[in-house]
Amino acid sequence: MFPWEKNVRKVVPYTPGEQPNVTGMVKLNTNENPYPPAPGVEKVLKGMDTDALRLYPDPTAGALVHELAAYYGLQDGQVFVGVGSDDVLAMSFMTFFNSGKPILFPDITYSFYDVWADMLRIPYRTCPLDEDFRVRTEDYLTENGGIVLANPNAPTGVELPLDEVERIIAGNPESIVIVDEAYVDFGGHSAMNLIGKYDNLLVVQTFSKSRSLAGMRIGFACGSTALIRFLNDVKYSFNSYTMDRTAILTGVEAVRDEAYFRNTCRMLIETREWAKKELSALGFSYGDSRTNFIFATHAHIPAKTLFEGLRARHIYVRYWDKPRISNYLRITVGTREEMEKLFKAVKEIGGDLNL
Ligand code: PMP
């Protein structure tokens, strides 16, 4: 131990999904979109004035904030943007969870929430999902220092109906309720329309999944002007220029191309529904995913065996050796061809085990 070590902030970091780079690999492990971003994104990048990179970007990322506000029928002062929704969520934890009372989130959910809580020394309590991985609304109608719900949830893919989400928001006027809608565009129901009704609701979304821009790092939060003001105060006390020029420009283009966005989401949902049937035929079961992934368990082959067998074939899915979910795989929905490669590999692994 170094003499200075007792003064260091020690944290157990979040483990992001692997980012392998093998030719011919099938990457279904971090819920990226298999389709490219909207064509306008390539156009602005090609036409970019590199001389402008000498200058700092707009600290308010005003063009992107305005585009998003117009898209969701909000005022500019109701939108906050950040470097992926991870950045937006971390800022939100720092801003809104400061009471000393435990914040609440499900036992099985996005595994970054407890990491931020630990790092920021926010006490938290996890509420167990039911047997079918559903959120139990009553668990959140008790005293707390804030609430975070991924909806649809990750890694389960299961959605809490919007009227239940509203019951949680309405039942907690003294807390901020963050609804993390990273996957909502794949058939979920957004709480965006409740923003006018509840000043304690923050809806967080991302460009990483439905808008095919994981590499650009764009996320955003929408809420009452009061919430967004508090969030900006913290952001400007941390780093004024979070959004770089390319992120602002490409983000605007991605929002503008509504037709492209709708079409890629539709194709993905079609592949997901087809993949569910194929997975059933292969012996898997899963919940009703409203996301771009399927959280599946096999009747005979242990998830870990499948994960390792697939990995050896350069097919990457996500596996957690954690209580309640250690026999599940989270499989991102790719293209039909990618899914077919996955199914073929599963059959081979089953064959090797004489199943
Ligand atoms: N929330 C959830 C539930 C997620 O699964 C992810 C993706 N890992 C994120 C937020 C963060 O995504 P990003 O930072 O790329 O916007």
Tab-separated table of C-alpha atoms and ligand atoms in Angstrom:
chain	number	residue	atom	x	y	z
A	1	MET	CA	0.000	0.000	0.000
A	2	PHE	CA	1.339	3.442	-0.952
A	3	PRO	CA	1.420	6.035	1.840
A	4	TRP	CA	-1.015	8.244	-0.152
A	5	GLU	CA	-3.370	5.415	-1.016
A	6	LYS	CA	-5.775	5.958	1.873
A	7	ASN	CA	-6.691	9.298	0.266
A	8	VAL	CA	-7.600	7.792	-3.108
A	9	ARG	CA	-11.203	7.371	-4.236
A	10	LYS	CA	-11.375	3.636	-4.889
A	11	VAL	CA	-14.127	2.321	-7.110
A	12	VAL	CA	-15.093	-0.984	-8.669
A	13	PRO	CA	-15.669	0.065	-12.266
A	14	TYR	CA	-18.452	-1.026	-14.610
A	15	THR	CA	-17.346	-3.731	-17.055
A	16	PRO	CA	-18.410	-2.781	-20.562
A	17	GLY	CA	-19.132	-5.494	-23.128
A	18	GLU	CA	-16.125	-6.757	-25.023
A	19	GLN	CA	-15.215	-4.864	-28.212
A	20	PRO	CA	-13.421	-7.553	-30.227
A	21	ASN	CA	-12.186	-6.841	-33.738
A	22	VAL	CA	-11.980	-10.134	-35.591
A	23	THR	CA	-12.739	-10.377	-39.309
A	24	GLY	CA	-15.945	-12.259	-39.957
A	25	MET	CA	-17.091	-12.002	-36.339
A	26	VAL	CA	-20.753	-11.761	-35.401
A	27	LYS	CA	-21.037	-9.113	-32.724
A	28	LEU	CA	-24.262	-9.445	-30.763
A	29	ASN	CA	-22.960	-8.426	-27.335
A	30	THR	CA	-23.442	-4.667	-26.844
A	31	ASN	CA	-26.824	-3.942	-28.418
A	32	GLU	CA	-25.464	-1.950	-31.316
A	33	ASN	CA	-27.647	-1.411	-34.369
A	34	PRO	CA	-26.702	-3.579	-37.381
A	35	TYR	CA	-27.710	-0.817	-39.824
A	36	PRO	CA	-25.611	2.269	-40.597
A	37	PRO	CA	-26.659	5.718	-39.340
A	38	ALA	CA	-28.915	7.925	-41.502
A	39	PRO	CA	-27.293	8.916	-44.846
A	40	GLY	CA	-27.211	12.588	-43.767
A	41	VAL	CA	-24.650	11.649	-41.100
A	42	GLU	CA	-22.099	10.560	-43.714
A	43	LYS	CA	-22.803	13.685	-45.742
A	44	VAL	CA	-22.093	16.119	-42.895
A	45	LEU	CA	-18.966	14.233	-41.869
A	46	LYS	CA	-17.616	14.329	-45.447
A	47	GLY	CA	-18.418	18.018	-45.786
A	48	MET	CA	-17.019	18.974	-42.407
A	49	ASP	CA	-14.985	22.136	-42.129
A	50	THR	CA	-11.923	20.810	-40.300
A	51	ASP	CA	-10.622	24.332	-39.752
A	52	ALA	CA	-13.575	24.843	-37.406
A	53	LEU	CA	-12.021	22.235	-35.099
A	54	ARG	CA	-9.639	24.954	-33.885
A	55	LEU	CA	-12.600	26.444	-32.090
A	56	TYR	CA	-14.414	25.128	-29.054
A	57	PRO	CA	-17.872	23.750	-29.803
A	58	ASP	CA	-21.075	25.449	-28.625
A	59	PRO	CA	-21.162	24.589	-24.895
A	60	THR	CA	-24.969	24.433	-24.997
A	61	ALA	CA	-24.954	22.122	-28.067
A	62	GLY	CA	-27.838	24.405	-29.022
A	63	ALA	CA	-28.464	23.024	-32.520
A	64	LEU	CA	-28.918	19.491	-31.219
A	65	VAL	CA	-30.944	20.573	-28.184
A	66	HIS	CA	-33.246	22.565	-30.469
A	67	GLU	CA	-33.682	19.702	-32.943
A	68	LEU	CA	-34.597	17.282	-30.154
A	69	ALA	CA	-36.940	19.761	-28.453
A	70	ALA	CA	-38.790	20.320	-31.736
A	71	TYR	CA	-38.973	16.567	-32.364
A	72	TYR	CA	-40.536	15.825	-28.964
A	73	GLY	CA	-42.704	18.972	-28.809
A	74	LEU	CA	-40.750	20.444	-25.861
A	75	GLN	CA	-39.042	23.767	-25.181
A	76	ASP	CA	-35.265	23.975	-25.644
A	77	GLY	CA	-34.966	24.454	-21.875
A	78	GLN	CA	-36.439	21.000	-21.323
A	79	VAL	CA	-33.631	19.114	-23.099
A	80	PHE	CA	-30.116	18.247	-21.892
A	81	VAL	CA	-27.533	16.478	-24.067
A	82	GLY	CA	-24.418	14.536	-23.102
A	83	VAL	CA	-21.710	12.122	-24.209
A	84	GLY	CA	-23.918	9.065	-24.510
A	85	SER	CA	-26.679	8.373	-22.022
A	86	ASP	CA	-24.029	7.031	-19.621
A	87	ASP	CA	-22.759	10.600	-19.260
A	88	VAL	CA	-26.313	11.957	-18.945
A	89	LEU	CA	-27.208	9.341	-16.326
A	90	ALA	CA	-24.018	9.899	-14.303
A	91	MET	CA	-24.679	13.679	-14.271
A	92	SER	CA	-28.276	12.990	-13.262
A	93	PHE	CA	-27.214	10.749	-10.355
A	94	MET	CA	-24.833	13.477	-9.216
A	95	THR	CA	-27.476	16.207	-9.516
A	96	PHE	CA	-30.645	14.585	-8.279
A	97	PHE	CA	-29.655	11.966	-5.710
A	98	ASN	CA	-28.351	14.014	-2.844
A	99	SER	CA	-30.731	13.327	0.049
A	100	GLY	CA	-28.874	10.681	2.054
A	101	LYS	CA	-31.908	8.390	1.683
A	102	PRO	CA	-31.468	5.242	-0.425
A	103	ILE	CA	-32.324	5.446	-4.097
A	104	LEU	CA	-34.261	2.491	-5.531
A	105	PHE	CA	-33.777	0.383	-8.641
A	106	PRO	CA	-34.436	-3.275	-9.553
A	107	ASP	CA	-32.067	-6.087	-8.525
A	108	ILE	CA	-31.692	-7.021	-12.177
A	109	THR	CA	-31.120	-3.967	-14.320
A	110	TYR	CA	-28.429	-1.932	-16.058
A	111	SER	CA	-25.320	-2.749	-14.058
A	112	PHE	CA	-23.975	0.792	-14.217
A	113	TYR	CA	-26.537	2.120	-11.675
A	114	ASP	CA	-24.883	0.603	-8.595
A	115	VAL	CA	-21.452	1.646	-9.902
A	116	TRP	CA	-22.480	5.321	-10.118
A	117	ALA	CA	-24.207	5.109	-6.746
A	118	ASP	CA	-21.070	3.628	-5.151
A	119	MET	CA	-18.761	6.135	-6.806
A	120	LEU	CA	-20.912	9.097	-5.776
A	121	ARG	CA	-21.563	7.617	-2.316
A	122	ILE	CA	-25.302	7.541	-2.857
A	123	PRO	CA	-26.992	4.901	-0.672
A	124	TYR	CA	-29.192	2.521	-2.664
A	125	ARG	CA	-31.583	-0.381	-2.222
A	126	THR	CA	-32.446	-2.875	-4.936
A	127	CYS	CA	-36.019	-4.158	-5.330
A	128	PRO	CA	-36.333	-7.729	-6.615
A	129	LEU	CA	-38.096	-8.228	-9.936
A	130	ASP	CA	-40.812	-10.889	-9.809
A	131	GLU	CA	-40.376	-14.419	-11.206
A	132	ASP	CA	-41.123	-13.168	-14.730
A	133	PHE	CA	-38.619	-10.319	-14.366
A	134	ARG	CA	-41.374	-7.737	-13.946
A	135	VAL	CA	-41.009	-4.604	-11.805
A	136	ARG	CA	-43.333	-4.659	-8.765
A	137	THR	CA	-44.747	-1.145	-8.619
A	138	GLU	CA	-45.534	-1.302	-4.886
A	139	ASP	CA	-41.810	-1.625	-4.076
A	140	TYR	CA	-41.335	1.939	-5.317
A	141	LEU	CA	-44.180	3.483	-3.321
A	142	THR	CA	-42.118	3.831	-0.170
A	143	GLU	CA	-39.775	6.515	1.177
A	144	ASN	CA	-36.673	6.897	-0.993
A	145	GLY	CA	-34.009	9.287	-2.215
A	146	GLY	CA	-34.845	8.806	-5.896
A	147	ILE	CA	-35.787	6.100	-8.387
A	148	VAL	CA	-34.157	4.758	-11.550
A	149	LEU	CA	-36.029	2.494	-13.918
A	150	ALA	CA	-34.740	1.258	-17.246
A	151	ASN	CA	-37.887	0.829	-19.313
A	152	PRO	CA	-37.895	-1.481	-21.186
A	153	ASN	CA	-35.501	-2.986	-18.689
A	154	ALA	CA	-32.032	-4.285	-19.513
A	155	PRO	CA	-30.856	-7.001	-19.718
A	156	THR	CA	-34.311	-8.570	-19.457
A	157	GLY	CA	-36.038	-6.646	-22.288
A	158	VAL	CA	-39.270	-6.583	-20.265
A	159	GLU	CA	-41.398	-3.426	-20.239
A	160	LEU	CA	-43.310	-1.973	-17.295
A	161	PRO	CA	-46.657	-0.681	-18.640
A	162	LEU	CA	-46.797	3.119	-18.852
A	163	ASP	CA	-49.686	3.427	-16.369
A	164	GLU	CA	-47.506	1.638	-13.767
A	165	VAL	CA	-44.593	3.968	-14.551
A	166	GLU	CA	-46.974	6.890	-14.029
A	167	ARG	CA	-48.136	5.439	-10.704
A	168	ILE	CA	-44.502	5.442	-9.521
A	169	ILE	CA	-43.901	9.032	-10.690
A	170	ALA	CA	-47.171	10.316	-9.189
A	171	GLY	CA	-46.545	8.439	-5.925
A	172	ASN	CA	-43.140	10.091	-5.391
A	173	PRO	CA	-43.585	13.878	-5.532
A	174	GLU	CA	-40.545	14.352	-3.261
A	175	SER	CA	-38.170	12.284	-5.423
A	176	ILE	CA	-36.831	12.474	-8.926
A	177	VAL	CA	-37.805	9.482	-11.052
A	178	ILE	CA	-35.365	8.745	-13.875
A	179	VAL	CA	-36.774	6.593	-16.659
A	180	ASP	CA	-33.907	5.250	-18.776
A	181	GLU	CA	-35.439	4.624	-22.197
A	182	ALA	CA	-32.318	3.442	-24.030
A	183	TYR	CA	-34.379	0.809	-25.885
A	184	VAL	CA	-37.828	2.396	-26.087
A	185	ASP	CA	-37.817	2.937	-29.872
A	186	PHE	CA	-38.017	-0.807	-30.530
A	187	GLY	CA	-41.666	-1.114	-29.598
A	188	GLY	CA	-41.780	0.303	-26.056
A	189	HIS	CA	-44.024	3.045	-24.690
A	190	SER	CA	-42.247	6.273	-23.794
A	191	ALA	CA	-42.935	8.390	-20.715
A	192	MET	CA	-42.044	11.494	-22.781
A	193	ASN	CA	-45.715	12.570	-22.876
A	194	LEU	CA	-45.866	12.643	-19.060
A	195	ILE	CA	-43.211	15.358	-18.800
A	196	GLY	CA	-45.765	18.195	-18.943
A	197	LYS	CA	-47.668	16.593	-16.090
A	198	TYR	CA	-44.860	15.763	-13.623
A	199	ASP	CA	-41.960	18.063	-12.760
A	200	ASN	CA	-40.109	15.176	-11.001
A	201	LEU	CA	-39.770	13.021	-14.149
A	202	LEU	CA	-36.543	12.790	-16.155
A	203	VAL	CA	-36.648	10.712	-19.350
A	204	VAL	CA	-33.223	9.649	-20.649
A	205	GLN	CA	-32.616	8.312	-24.149
A	206	THR	CA	-29.658	7.565	-26.415
A	207	PHE	CA	-28.554	7.726	-30.058
A	208	SER	CA	-26.491	4.551	-29.556
A	209	LYS	CA	-29.197	2.003	-30.339
A	210	SER	CA	-32.140	3.104	-32.495
A	211	ARG	CA	-30.153	5.849	-34.231
A	212	SER	CA	-27.082	3.677	-34.973
A	213	LEU	CA	-24.609	6.152	-33.458
A	214	ALA	CA	-22.962	4.267	-30.567
A	215	GLY	CA	-19.569	5.407	-31.889
A	216	MET	CA	-20.539	9.070	-31.765
A	217	ARG	CA	-21.566	9.075	-28.069
A	218	ILE	CA	-24.816	11.071	-27.882
A	219	GLY	CA	-27.441	10.800	-25.153
A	220	PHE	CA	-30.084	13.183	-23.865
A	221	ALA	CA	-32.519	13.841	-21.057
A	222	CYS	CA	-35.905	15.550	-21.172
A	223	GLY	CA	-37.811	16.941	-18.218
A	224	SER	CA	-39.207	20.081	-16.616
A	225	THR	CA	-37.202	23.295	-17.142
A	226	ALA	CA	-36.335	23.263	-13.417
A	227	LEU	CA	-34.800	19.772	-13.633
A	228	ILE	CA	-32.825	20.625	-16.761
A	229	ARG	CA	-31.535	23.837	-15.185
A	230	PHE	CA	-30.192	21.909	-12.159
A	231	LEU	CA	-28.623	19.342	-14.473
A	232	ASN	CA	-26.903	22.051	-16.521
A	233	ASP	CA	-25.568	23.734	-13.374
A	234	VAL	CA	-23.795	20.494	-12.450
A	235	LYS	CA	-22.589	19.918	-15.998
A	236	TYR	CA	-21.077	23.411	-16.219
A	237	SER	CA	-19.376	22.780	-12.876
A	238	PHE	CA	-17.735	19.699	-14.333
A	239	ASN	CA	-16.973	20.144	-18.045
A	240	SER	CA	-18.514	22.896	-20.201
A	241	TYR	CA	-17.744	21.407	-23.610
A	242	THR	CA	-18.990	17.860	-23.400
A	243	MET	CA	-20.398	17.594	-26.933
A	244	ASP	CA	-17.845	17.923	-29.716
A	245	ARG	CA	-18.610	19.515	-33.086
A	246	THR	CA	-19.030	16.229	-34.952
A	247	ALA	CA	-21.457	14.884	-32.357
A	248	ILE	CA	-23.628	18.008	-32.544
A	249	LEU	CA	-23.724	17.998	-36.377
A	250	THR	CA	-24.328	14.280	-36.843
A	251	GLY	CA	-26.874	14.177	-34.049
A	252	VAL	CA	-28.968	16.834	-35.781
A	253	GLU	CA	-28.910	14.844	-39.036
A	254	ALA	CA	-29.938	11.633	-37.288
A	255	VAL	CA	-32.989	13.316	-35.733
A	256	ARG	CA	-34.000	15.005	-39.022
A	257	ASP	CA	-34.271	11.750	-40.981
A	258	GLU	CA	-37.475	10.444	-39.462
A	259	ALA	CA	-38.256	8.083	-42.373
A	260	TYR	CA	-34.868	6.348	-42.148
A	261	PHE	CA	-35.182	6.013	-38.374
A	262	ARG	CA	-38.676	4.499	-38.579
A	263	ASN	CA	-37.614	2.083	-41.275
A	264	THR	CA	-34.529	0.732	-39.502
A	265	CYS	CA	-36.496	0.293	-36.252
A	266	ARG	CA	-39.222	-1.565	-38.184
A	267	MET	CA	-36.678	-3.901	-39.836
A	268	LEU	CA	-35.061	-4.615	-36.485
A	269	ILE	CA	-38.385	-5.413	-34.830
A	270	GLU	CA	-39.260	-7.774	-37.698
A	271	THR	CA	-35.953	-9.612	-37.297
A	272	ARG	CA	-36.482	-9.802	-33.532
A	273	GLU	CA	-39.919	-11.380	-33.848
A	274	TRP	CA	-38.639	-13.902	-36.400
A	275	ALA	CA	-35.585	-14.641	-34.218
A	276	LYS	CA	-37.834	-15.315	-31.211
A	277	LYS	CA	-39.611	-18.085	-33.124
A	278	GLU	CA	-36.312	-19.572	-34.269
A	279	LEU	CA	-34.985	-19.479	-30.702
A	280	SER	CA	-38.112	-21.274	-29.439
A	281	ALA	CA	-37.588	-23.986	-32.035
A	282	LEU	CA	-34.005	-24.373	-30.779
A	283	GLY	CA	-35.163	-24.912	-27.177
A	284	PHE	CA	-34.822	-21.392	-25.775
A	285	SER	CA	-37.361	-19.471	-23.730
A	286	TYR	CA	-37.426	-15.694	-23.189
A	287	GLY	CA	-39.644	-12.840	-22.034
A	288	ASP	CA	-41.571	-10.438	-24.242
A	289	SER	CA	-38.648	-8.293	-25.410
A	290	ARG	CA	-39.491	-4.747	-26.552
A	291	THR	CA	-35.835	-3.997	-27.252
A	292	ASN	CA	-33.112	-4.791	-29.764
A	293	PHE	CA	-32.010	-7.812	-27.743
A	294	ILE	CA	-33.493	-11.066	-26.476
A	295	PHE	CA	-32.726	-12.370	-22.989
A	296	ALA	CA	-32.929	-16.106	-23.415
A	297	THR	CA	-32.318	-19.301	-21.475
A	298	HIS	CA	-31.936	-22.764	-22.985
A	299	ALA	CA	-33.809	-25.806	-21.718
A	300	HIS	CA	-30.718	-28.059	-21.700
A	301	ILE	CA	-27.505	-26.229	-22.566
A	302	PRO	CA	-26.112	-24.059	-19.727
A	303	ALA	CA	-25.757	-20.408	-20.737
A	304	LYS	CA	-22.071	-20.382	-19.880
A	305	THR	CA	-21.411	-23.349	-22.185
A	306	LEU	CA	-23.255	-21.602	-24.996
A	307	PHE	CA	-21.478	-18.309	-24.355
A	308	GLU	CA	-18.070	-19.996	-24.516
A	309	GLY	CA	-18.971	-22.186	-27.491
A	310	LEU	CA	-20.231	-19.176	-29.417
A	311	ARG	CA	-17.212	-17.102	-28.478
A	312	ALA	CA	-14.877	-19.822	-29.796
A	313	ARG	CA	-16.710	-19.389	-33.132
A	314	HIS	CA	-16.302	-15.584	-32.977
A	315	ILE	CA	-19.955	-15.062	-32.212
A	316	TYR	CA	-20.195	-12.666	-29.294
A	317	VAL	CA	-23.217	-12.434	-26.977
A	318	ARG	CA	-23.410	-11.144	-23.383
A	319	TYR	CA	-23.331	-13.350	-20.318
A	320	TRP	CA	-23.303	-12.422	-16.605
A	321	ASP	CA	-22.296	-14.868	-13.913
A	322	LYS	CA	-24.671	-13.209	-11.440
A	323	PRO	CA	-27.472	-14.446	-9.176
A	324	ARG	CA	-30.810	-15.143	-10.940
A	325	ILE	CA	-29.449	-14.548	-14.456
A	326	SER	CA	-26.464	-16.887	-14.718
A	327	ASN	CA	-28.368	-19.233	-17.024
A	328	TYR	CA	-29.341	-16.482	-19.488
A	329	LEU	CA	-27.719	-14.977	-22.543
A	330	ARG	CA	-28.455	-11.498	-23.783
A	331	ILE	CA	-28.467	-11.720	-27.542
A	332	THR	CA	-28.484	-8.481	-29.528
A	333	VAL	CA	-30.719	-8.599	-32.600
A	334	GLY	CA	-28.464	-8.238	-35.641
A	335	THR	CA	-29.259	-8.759	-39.310
A	336	ARG	CA	-31.053	-11.934	-40.402
A	337	GLU	CA	-27.746	-13.308	-41.713
A	338	GLU	CA	-26.026	-12.717	-38.382
A	339	MET	CA	-28.878	-14.386	-36.510
A	340	GLU	CA	-28.715	-17.378	-38.860
A	341	LYS	CA	-24.995	-17.791	-38.086
A	342	LEU	CA	-25.869	-17.739	-34.387
A	343	PHE	CA	-28.588	-20.400	-34.780
A	344	LYS	CA	-26.276	-22.635	-36.800
A	345	ALA	CA	-23.610	-22.373	-34.084
A	346	VAL	CA	-26.144	-23.167	-31.336
A	347	LYS	CA	-27.127	-26.332	-33.240
A	348	GLU	CA	-23.473	-27.332	-33.509
A	349	ILE	CA	-22.883	-26.773	-29.786
A	350	GLY	CA	-26.010	-28.821	-28.977
A	351	GLY	CA	-24.784	-31.522	-31.380
A	352	ASP	CA	-21.385	-31.672	-29.668
A	353	LEU	CA	-23.233	-32.324	-26.404
A	354	ASN	CA	-25.415	-34.980	-28.094
A	355	LEU	CA	-28.553	-32.889	-27.524
B	1	PMP	N1	-28.948	2.586	-20.335
B	1	PMP	C1	-29.068	1.299	-20.627
B	1	PMP	C2	-30.195	0.540	-20.031
B	1	PMP	C3	-28.139	0.666	-21.466
B	1	PMP	O1	-28.243	-0.636	-21.719
B	1	PMP	C4	-27.095	1.428	-22.030
B	1	PMP	C5	-26.109	0.781	-22.977
B	1	PMP	N2	-25.043	0.145	-22.409
B	1	PMP	C6	-26.998	2.773	-21.683
B	1	PMP	C7	-27.949	3.333	-20.846
B	1	PMP	C8	-25.870	3.645	-22.131
B	1	PMP	O2	-25.781	3.808	-23.498
B	1	PMP	P1	-24.994	5.001	-24.155
B	1	PMP	O3	-24.025	5.575	-23.145
B	1	PMP	O4	-24.316	4.404	-25.323
B	1	PMP	O5	-26.032	6.014	-24.539
